[in-house]
Tab-separated table of C-alpha atoms and ligand atoms in Angstrom:
chain	number	residue	atom	x	y	z
A	1	MET	CA	23.511	-2.366	5.246
A	2	ARG	CA	26.160	0.374	5.360
A	3	ASN	CA	24.817	1.602	2.023
A	4	LEU	CA	21.309	1.683	3.406
A	5	ALA	CA	22.372	3.640	6.464
A	6	ALA	CA	24.236	6.111	4.265
A	7	MET	CA	21.188	6.544	2.001
A	8	CYS	CA	18.963	6.987	4.992
A	9	LEU	CA	21.176	9.679	6.433
A	10	ALA	CA	21.541	11.307	3.034
A	11	GLY	CA	17.779	11.228	2.667
A	12	LEU	CA	17.208	12.897	5.956
A	13	LEU	CA	19.774	15.548	5.123
A	14	GLY	CA	18.451	16.016	1.565
A	15	LEU	CA	21.777	14.978	0.028
A	16	SER	CA	22.242	12.931	-3.157
A	17	PRO	CA	24.472	9.892	-2.941
A	18	GLN	CA	26.021	8.607	-6.152
A	19	SER	CA	23.448	7.581	-8.774
A	20	HIS	CA	23.785	4.546	-11.057
A	21	LEU	CA	21.771	6.105	-13.882
A	22	GLN	CA	22.867	5.943	-17.542
A	23	ALA	CA	22.375	9.078	-19.669
A	24	ASP	CA	19.158	7.854	-21.374
A	25	GLU	CA	17.496	6.570	-18.204
A	26	ALA	CA	14.853	8.375	-16.173
A	27	PRO	CA	15.251	8.909	-12.432
A	28	PRO	CA	13.206	6.222	-10.704
A	29	VAL	CA	10.491	7.121	-8.221
A	30	LEU	CA	8.974	5.070	-5.420
A	31	VAL	CA	5.894	6.157	-3.460
A	32	ILE	CA	4.514	4.032	-0.629
A	33	HIS	CA	1.667	4.152	1.852
A	34	GLY	CA	0.904	2.476	5.135
A	35	GLY	CA	-2.824	3.225	5.161
A	36	ALA	CA	-5.241	6.166	5.274
A	37	GLY	CA	-7.541	6.950	8.169
A	38	THR	CA	-8.268	9.084	11.182
A	39	LEU	CA	-4.777	9.938	12.334
A	40	SER	CA	-4.577	12.860	14.696
A	41	ARG	CA	-1.546	14.084	16.600
A	42	ASP	CA	-3.574	13.983	19.831
A	43	GLU	CA	-4.258	10.256	19.550
A	44	MET	CA	-0.724	9.300	18.518
A	45	THR	CA	2.112	8.802	20.987
A	46	ILE	CA	5.610	9.986	20.101
A	47	GLU	CA	6.760	6.355	20.251
A	48	SER	CA	4.205	5.082	17.765
A	49	GLU	CA	4.686	8.054	15.445
A	50	THR	CA	8.458	7.466	15.440
A	51	ALA	CA	7.949	3.740	14.837
A	52	PHE	CA	5.636	4.363	11.866
A	53	ARG	CA	8.008	6.895	10.318
A	54	ALA	CA	10.927	4.472	10.734
A	55	GLY	CA	8.859	1.603	9.266
A	56	LEU	CA	7.971	3.698	6.216
A	57	MET	CA	11.595	4.763	5.776
A	58	ARG	CA	12.792	1.139	5.912
A	59	ALA	CA	10.310	0.146	3.218
A	60	LEU	CA	11.265	3.113	1.022
A	61	LEU	CA	14.958	2.346	1.254
A	62	ALA	CA	14.493	-1.358	0.563
A	63	GLY	CA	12.338	-0.658	-2.508
A	64	TYR	CA	14.496	2.144	-3.809
A	65	GLN	CA	17.621	0.027	-3.616
A	66	VAL	CA	15.996	-2.242	-6.222
A	67	LEU	CA	15.263	0.721	-8.525
A	68	ASP	CA	18.666	2.298	-8.022
A	69	GLY	CA	20.309	-1.000	-8.987
A	70	GLY	CA	18.386	-1.042	-12.290
A	71	GLY	CA	15.650	-3.405	-11.037
A	72	SER	CA	12.063	-3.396	-12.244
A	73	ALA	CA	9.158	-1.390	-10.857
A	74	VAL	CA	7.380	-4.677	-10.061
A	75	ASP	CA	10.326	-5.872	-7.966
A	76	ALA	CA	10.617	-2.516	-6.183
A	77	VAL	CA	6.907	-2.522	-5.331
A	78	SER	CA	7.005	-6.073	-3.982
A	79	THR	CA	10.198	-5.449	-1.999
A	80	ALA	CA	8.773	-2.326	-0.340
A	81	ILE	CA	5.519	-4.139	0.456
A	82	VAL	CA	7.282	-7.229	1.855
A	83	THR	CA	9.144	-4.943	4.262
A	84	MET	CA	5.832	-3.555	5.556
A	85	GLU	CA	4.130	-6.981	5.614
A	86	ASP	CA	6.928	-8.186	7.882
A	87	ASP	CA	6.512	-5.167	10.172
A	88	PRO	CA	3.787	-5.870	12.781
A	89	LEU	CA	2.847	-2.170	12.851
A	90	PHE	CA	1.022	-2.392	9.541
A	91	ASN	CA	-2.283	-4.069	8.684
A	92	ALA	CA	-0.736	-6.531	6.236
A	93	GLY	CA	1.040	-9.857	6.679
A	94	ARG	CA	2.181	-10.035	10.305
A	95	GLY	CA	0.013	-7.601	12.252
A	96	ALA	CA	-3.060	-7.928	10.004
A	97	VAL	CA	-6.417	-7.096	11.600
A	98	PHE	CA	-8.761	-9.855	12.785
A	99	THR	CA	-11.976	-11.105	11.237
A	100	HIS	CA	-15.160	-11.388	13.294
A	101	GLY	CA	-14.220	-15.040	13.895
A	102	GLY	CA	-10.757	-14.117	15.247
A	103	ARG	CA	-8.689	-15.048	12.198
A	104	ASN	CA	-6.320	-13.144	9.944
A	105	GLU	CA	-7.454	-13.227	6.318
A	106	MET	CA	-5.287	-11.274	3.951
A	107	ASP	CA	-5.698	-9.812	0.466
A	108	ALA	CA	-3.054	-8.512	-1.960
A	109	ALA	CA	-2.584	-7.522	-5.590
A	110	ILE	CA	0.162	-6.398	-7.924
A	111	MET	CA	0.060	-5.004	-11.465
A	112	ASP	CA	2.777	-4.445	-14.053
A	113	GLY	CA	1.929	-1.246	-15.944
A	114	GLU	CA	4.146	-2.112	-18.886
A	115	THR	CA	2.528	-5.467	-19.729
A	116	ARG	CA	-0.758	-4.899	-17.834
A	117	GLU	CA	-0.330	-8.319	-16.296
A	118	ALA	CA	-1.778	-8.603	-12.819
A	119	GLY	CA	-1.978	-11.062	-9.946
A	120	ALA	CA	-4.148	-11.050	-6.834
A	121	VAL	CA	-5.015	-13.206	-3.836
A	122	ALA	CA	-7.855	-12.927	-1.333
A	123	GLY	CA	-8.620	-14.483	2.029
A	124	VAL	CA	-5.239	-16.171	2.554
A	125	ARG	CA	-4.388	-17.158	6.118
A	126	LEU	CA	-0.967	-18.767	6.134
A	127	VAL	CA	1.116	-17.003	3.518
A	128	LYS	CA	3.841	-14.908	5.136
A	129	ASN	CA	3.950	-12.422	2.259
A	130	PRO	CA	0.674	-12.248	0.314
A	131	ILE	CA	2.204	-9.760	-2.151
A	132	LEU	CA	4.731	-12.402	-3.243
A	133	LEU	CA	1.894	-14.859	-3.774
A	134	ALA	CA	0.055	-12.236	-5.867
A	135	ARG	CA	3.231	-11.791	-7.902
A	136	ALA	CA	3.492	-15.567	-8.374
A	137	VAL	CA	-0.136	-15.658	-9.566
A	138	MET	CA	0.788	-12.981	-12.119
A	139	ARG	CA	3.989	-14.657	-13.280
A	140	ASP	CA	3.463	-18.378	-12.785
A	141	SER	CA	-0.246	-19.054	-13.201
A	142	PRO	CA	-2.666	-18.544	-16.089
A	143	HIS	CA	-5.030	-16.652	-13.755
A	144	VAL	CA	-5.345	-13.191	-12.247
A	145	MET	CA	-7.011	-13.864	-8.894
A	146	LEU	CA	-6.943	-16.842	-6.519
A	147	THR	CA	-8.850	-17.074	-3.257
A	148	GLY	CA	-8.732	-18.932	0.077
A	149	GLN	CA	-7.687	-22.555	0.161
A	150	GLY	CA	-6.971	-22.729	-3.559
A	151	ALA	CA	-4.605	-19.774	-3.286
A	152	GLU	CA	-2.809	-21.531	-0.447
A	153	GLU	CA	-2.514	-24.785	-2.404
A	154	PHE	CA	-0.893	-22.729	-5.154
A	155	ALA	CA	1.407	-21.107	-2.568
A	156	LEU	CA	2.467	-24.544	-1.353
A	157	ALA	CA	3.123	-25.721	-4.889
A	158	GLN	CA	5.235	-22.600	-5.465
A	159	GLY	CA	7.305	-23.309	-2.351
A	160	MET	CA	6.254	-20.046	-0.723
A	161	ASP	CA	6.978	-19.266	2.916
A	162	LEU	CA	3.925	-20.388	4.952
A	163	ARG	CA	3.517	-19.611	8.644
A	164	PRO	CA	1.167	-20.849	11.372
A	165	PRO	CA	-1.746	-18.557	12.362
A	166	GLU	CA	0.109	-17.391	15.524
A	167	TYR	CA	2.740	-15.714	13.364
A	168	PHE	CA	0.226	-13.126	12.158
A	169	ARG	CA	-1.441	-12.358	15.504
A	170	THR	CA	-0.596	-9.219	17.474
A	171	GLN	CA	-2.018	-8.124	20.793
A	172	ARG	CA	-2.800	-4.658	19.478
A	173	ARG	CA	-5.015	-5.980	16.674
A	174	TRP	CA	-6.682	-8.480	19.017
A	175	LYS	CA	-7.664	-5.623	21.343
A	176	GLN	CA	-9.123	-3.753	18.372
A	177	LEU	CA	-11.306	-6.768	17.577
A	178	MET	CA	-12.450	-7.025	21.200
A	179	ARG	CA	-13.432	-3.338	21.135
A	180	ARG	CA	-15.217	-3.817	17.816
A	181	LEU	CA	-17.243	-6.726	19.189
A	182	GLU	CA	-18.421	-4.833	22.274
A	183	PRO	CA	-22.224	-4.580	22.075
A	184	THR	CA	-22.020	-0.805	22.414
A	185	ALA	CA	-19.548	-0.400	19.562
A	186	GLY	CA	-20.995	1.973	16.988
A	187	ARG	CA	-19.870	2.642	13.459
A	188	PRO	CA	-16.454	1.029	12.724
A	189	ARG	CA	-13.692	3.469	13.631
A	190	THR	CA	-11.140	3.883	10.838
A	191	ILE	CA	-8.373	3.508	13.421
A	192	ASP	CA	-9.466	-0.154	13.635
A	193	ARG	CA	-8.237	-0.922	10.177
A	194	VAL	CA	-5.658	1.693	9.304
A	195	GLY	CA	-2.341	0.222	8.186
A	196	THR	CA	-3.041	-1.302	4.758
A	197	VAL	CA	0.160	-0.998	2.756
A	198	GLY	CA	0.874	-0.186	-0.870
A	199	ALA	CA	3.502	1.023	-3.292
A	200	VAL	CA	3.759	2.495	-6.776
A	201	ALA	CA	7.035	2.701	-8.671
A	202	LEU	CA	8.571	4.048	-11.865
A	203	ASP	CA	11.797	2.311	-12.846
A	204	GLN	CA	14.769	3.504	-14.872
A	205	HIS	CA	13.180	2.129	-18.047
A	206	GLY	CA	9.957	4.078	-17.528
A	207	ARG	CA	7.899	1.084	-16.402
A	208	LEU	CA	5.164	1.653	-13.825
A	209	ALA	CA	3.860	-0.853	-11.269
A	210	ALA	CA	1.425	-0.830	-8.349
A	211	GLY	CA	0.785	-3.169	-5.439
A	212	THR	CA	-1.381	-3.284	-2.305
A	213	SER	CA	-1.559	-5.670	0.666
A	214	THR	CA	-3.985	-5.718	3.592
A	215	GLY	CA	-5.694	-7.627	6.365
A	216	GLY	CA	-8.869	-5.756	5.401
A	217	MET	CA	-11.231	-4.389	8.039
A	218	THR	CA	-11.445	-5.440	11.683
A	219	GLY	CA	-14.431	-7.688	12.340
A	220	LYS	CA	-15.094	-8.465	8.668
A	221	ARG	CA	-17.341	-11.504	8.102
A	222	TRP	CA	-18.472	-14.082	5.594
A	223	GLY	CA	-15.285	-14.120	3.538
A	224	ARG	CA	-15.512	-10.374	2.893
A	225	VAL	CA	-12.984	-9.110	0.351
A	226	GLY	CA	-12.132	-5.420	0.069
A	227	ASP	CA	-10.838	-3.284	-2.775
A	228	SER	CA	-7.109	-3.944	-2.320
A	229	PRO	CA	-6.905	-7.177	-4.382
A	230	ILE	CA	-9.440	-6.026	-6.963
A	231	ILE	CA	-7.661	-4.822	-10.075
A	232	GLY	CA	-9.026	-1.395	-10.955
A	233	ALA	CA	-10.507	-0.734	-7.498
A	234	GLY	CA	-7.602	-0.667	-5.005
A	235	THR	CA	-4.712	-1.416	-7.350
A	236	TYR	CA	-4.012	-0.479	-10.974
A	237	ALA	CA	-1.110	0.376	-13.268
A	238	ALA	CA	-0.996	1.165	-16.987
A	239	ASN	CA	1.920	2.679	-18.852
A	240	PRO	CA	2.420	5.480	-19.596
A	241	ASP	CA	-0.565	6.915	-17.697
A	242	CYS	CA	-0.384	6.054	-14.050
A	243	ALA	CA	-0.063	3.617	-11.187
A	244	VAL	CA	-2.377	3.716	-8.150
A	245	SER	CA	-2.575	1.970	-4.782
A	246	ALA	CA	-5.484	2.779	-2.480
A	247	SER	CA	-6.417	2.533	1.175
A	248	GLY	CA	-9.773	3.180	2.738
A	249	HIS	CA	-13.272	1.798	3.167
A	250	GLY	CA	-13.060	-0.876	0.482
A	251	GLU	CA	-16.743	-1.180	-0.329
A	252	TYR	CA	-16.760	2.407	-1.617
A	253	PHE	CA	-13.500	1.993	-3.528
A	254	ILE	CA	-14.930	-1.054	-5.293
A	255	ARG	CA	-18.120	0.747	-6.306
A	256	ALA	CA	-16.219	3.828	-7.465
A	257	VAL	CA	-13.572	1.681	-9.257
A	258	VAL	CA	-11.159	4.241	-7.877
A	259	ALA	CA	-7.762	3.175	-9.202
A	260	HIS	CA	-8.945	2.596	-12.758
A	261	ASP	CA	-11.056	5.735	-12.791
A	262	ILE	CA	-8.000	7.818	-11.920
A	263	CYS	CA	-5.927	6.237	-14.701
A	264	ALA	CA	-8.813	6.542	-17.190
A	265	ARG	CA	-9.027	10.282	-16.516
A	266	VAL	CA	-5.315	10.541	-17.236
A	267	ARG	CA	-5.648	8.546	-20.456
A	268	TYR	CA	-8.861	9.958	-21.892
A	269	GLN	CA	-8.986	13.474	-20.467
A	270	GLY	CA	-5.264	14.162	-20.460
A	271	LEU	CA	-5.259	15.101	-16.773
A	272	GLU	CA	-2.098	14.938	-14.697
A	273	PRO	CA	-2.285	11.936	-12.331
A	274	PRO	CA	-2.401	14.065	-9.143
A	275	GLN	CA	-5.282	16.124	-10.580
A	276	ALA	CA	-7.192	12.992	-11.622
A	277	ALA	CA	-6.668	11.551	-8.123
A	278	ARG	CA	-7.994	14.724	-6.513
A	279	GLN	CA	-11.166	14.586	-8.635
A	280	VAL	CA	-11.882	10.977	-7.747
A	281	VAL	CA	-10.896	10.963	-4.062
A	282	LEU	CA	-11.913	14.475	-3.011
A	283	GLU	CA	-15.046	14.813	-5.163
A	284	ASP	CA	-16.598	11.492	-6.285
A	285	LEU	CA	-15.686	9.437	-3.236
A	286	VAL	CA	-16.646	12.192	-0.828
A	287	GLN	CA	-20.032	12.475	-2.518
A	288	MET	CA	-20.563	8.746	-2.042
A	289	GLY	CA	-19.422	8.910	1.605
A	290	GLY	CA	-16.267	6.850	1.046
A	291	GLU	CA	-13.279	7.498	3.307
A	292	GLY	CA	-9.683	6.905	2.311
A	293	GLY	CA	-6.972	7.868	-0.110
A	294	VAL	CA	-4.533	6.853	-2.806
A	295	ILE	CA	-0.953	7.202	-3.855
A	296	VAL	CA	-0.584	7.917	-7.545
A	297	LEU	CA	2.414	8.087	-9.869
A	298	GLY	CA	2.591	9.044	-13.545
A	299	GLY	CA	4.944	7.930	-16.294
A	300	GLY	CA	6.731	11.280	-16.084
A	301	GLY	CA	7.404	10.862	-12.370
A	302	GLN	CA	4.496	13.093	-11.224
A	303	PHE	CA	3.235	11.770	-7.938
A	304	SER	CA	0.854	12.550	-5.129
A	305	ALA	CA	-0.838	11.170	-2.039
A	306	VAL	CA	-4.471	12.287	-2.027
A	307	PHE	CA	-6.798	11.431	0.870
A	308	ASN	CA	-10.051	12.657	2.364
A	309	THR	CA	-9.134	11.463	5.885
A	310	THR	CA	-7.073	13.329	8.479
A	311	GLY	CA	-3.976	11.313	7.719
A	312	MET	CA	-2.227	8.765	5.578
A	313	TYR	CA	1.058	7.060	6.379
A	314	ARG	CA	3.097	7.772	3.256
A	315	GLY	CA	6.554	8.286	1.832
A	316	VAL	CA	8.457	8.959	-1.368
A	317	ILE	CA	11.930	8.728	-2.844
A	318	ASP	CA	12.028	10.776	-6.035
A	319	GLY	CA	15.762	10.892	-6.562
A	320	PRO	CA	18.845	9.366	-5.024
A	321	GLY	CA	18.824	10.149	-1.355
A	322	ARG	CA	15.663	12.249	-1.431
A	323	ALA	CA	13.492	10.237	0.936
A	324	ARG	CA	10.590	11.808	2.813
A	325	VAL	CA	7.819	10.389	4.955
A	326	ALA	CA	4.632	11.985	6.286
A	327	ILE	CA	1.568	11.094	8.336
A	328	TYR	CA	-0.753	14.072	8.823
A	329	LEU	CA	-2.710	16.174	6.347
A	330	ASP	CA	-0.663	19.307	6.963
A	331	GLU	CA	2.664	17.649	6.104
A	332	ASP	CA	4.149	18.192	2.653
A	333	LEU	CA	5.644	15.175	0.940
A	334	SER	CA	6.964	16.552	-2.275
A	335	PRO	CA	8.528	19.987	-2.437
A	336	ALA	CA	10.967	18.764	-5.078
A	337	VAL	CA	8.552	17.654	-7.806
A	338	SER	CA	5.835	19.651	-9.520
A	339	GLY	CA	2.481	17.946	-9.440
A	340	GLY	CA	3.170	16.339	-6.074
A	341	GLU	CA	0.875	16.842	-3.119
B	401	LIG	N1	-9.096	-0.918	1.737
B	401	LIG	C1	-8.931	-1.938	2.733
B	401	LIG	C2	-10.151	-2.822	2.707
B	401	LIG	O1	-11.245	-2.325	2.578
B	401	LIG	C3	-8.756	-1.385	4.128
B	401	LIG	C4	-7.875	-0.159	4.244
B	401	LIG	O2	-7.219	0.243	3.315
B	401	LIG	O3	-7.839	0.441	5.317
B	401	LIG	O4	-10.008	-4.018	2.865
C-alpha cells in the first residue's frame, strides 16, 4: 500500500519511481476507460468528478503494479477492470445499470493479443467480477462465450465469487431506471448508461491484451447483449497491431465491428492505431449515428482515447509514475507519447 501511495504521488507530480525493467524489455503501458458519454462540467458535481478521477487512478495503479512486476498484459487488464467492477461508481459489477425488469445483467470479455485466445460472458447476474469469469472461459473452457445460467454454472464449478442480487444494486442506478421508465421519457440519455469499464495493456514482453466489462444499457430488455462481450465489436487484441476496448451505444458498435475494424486498418493499411481509431470512431460511426468511443494501444506503445461524445472517463500510465486521468473532451491525456490523443 505504501508503494501504491508513493506511485500515486509520483504520478501526480510527474516523477519516475524506480523501474524494474531489464535492458531488453519495453516500458509497459496501461490505458483504461470508465465509459464514454455525455459528460459536461455543468452536470457534474465536484464531488462526483473527484470520485471518478480517484476511481480511475486506483484502477490504473492496481493494473500497472502487475505490469511493473513483470506480469502479463492479460493479468494487468483483469486487475484494473476488477478494481472498477468493485467500485459502485462504474456501470460494471457492483453498480451495474438495471434492466427493464429491475435486474442487473452483466457482460464482459477479455482477449490475449499474443495468442488471440478470448473469453466472454453475457447476461450474468450473480458473478462478482464478470471479467474474471471471462478470463476463466478463455483459460479453462474449450469455448469463447458463455451466457446466462450456463455461464453461472461454469462460474460455480470454477469456485468463483458469487454474490446475491442485492450486492450489485445501487440507489443511483435504480433512480436512472425509474426515470427511464417514465412514460414521458424520450430517447435514452447516454448518462443513463455511462460507466462501462475497459482496459488495454502492453506488457514488458510486448504482449497486448484488451478487456471490457459492463452492465449494458439502462432499461434493456429481452436478454439484450451489447458490444462489450462480442469479440471484434467492443473488445479485441492482436499482436503486434493493436488492442481496443470500446464504450458506447452497443448496437452500432456491433454493426460497425469497431474494435476489429480498427485493428484491421492497422494490419492491412499500416495505419497507426490512434489514426485507425479516429477513422472508425469519428468518421464511420458518426455517419451511422453511433455514439461512443474507444481506447486503443499499439504494439509500440502508441495509444489514444478517441470518442465522438463530450466525454470519456479515461486514464493512462505510460511509464513508471506517469499516471494521468481525464474526463472531458478538452483534456489531454498523453503529452508524453507521440500518437496519443
Ligand atoms: N457498450 C455498452 C453496451 O452497449 C454500453 C456502454 O459502453 O456505455 O452494452
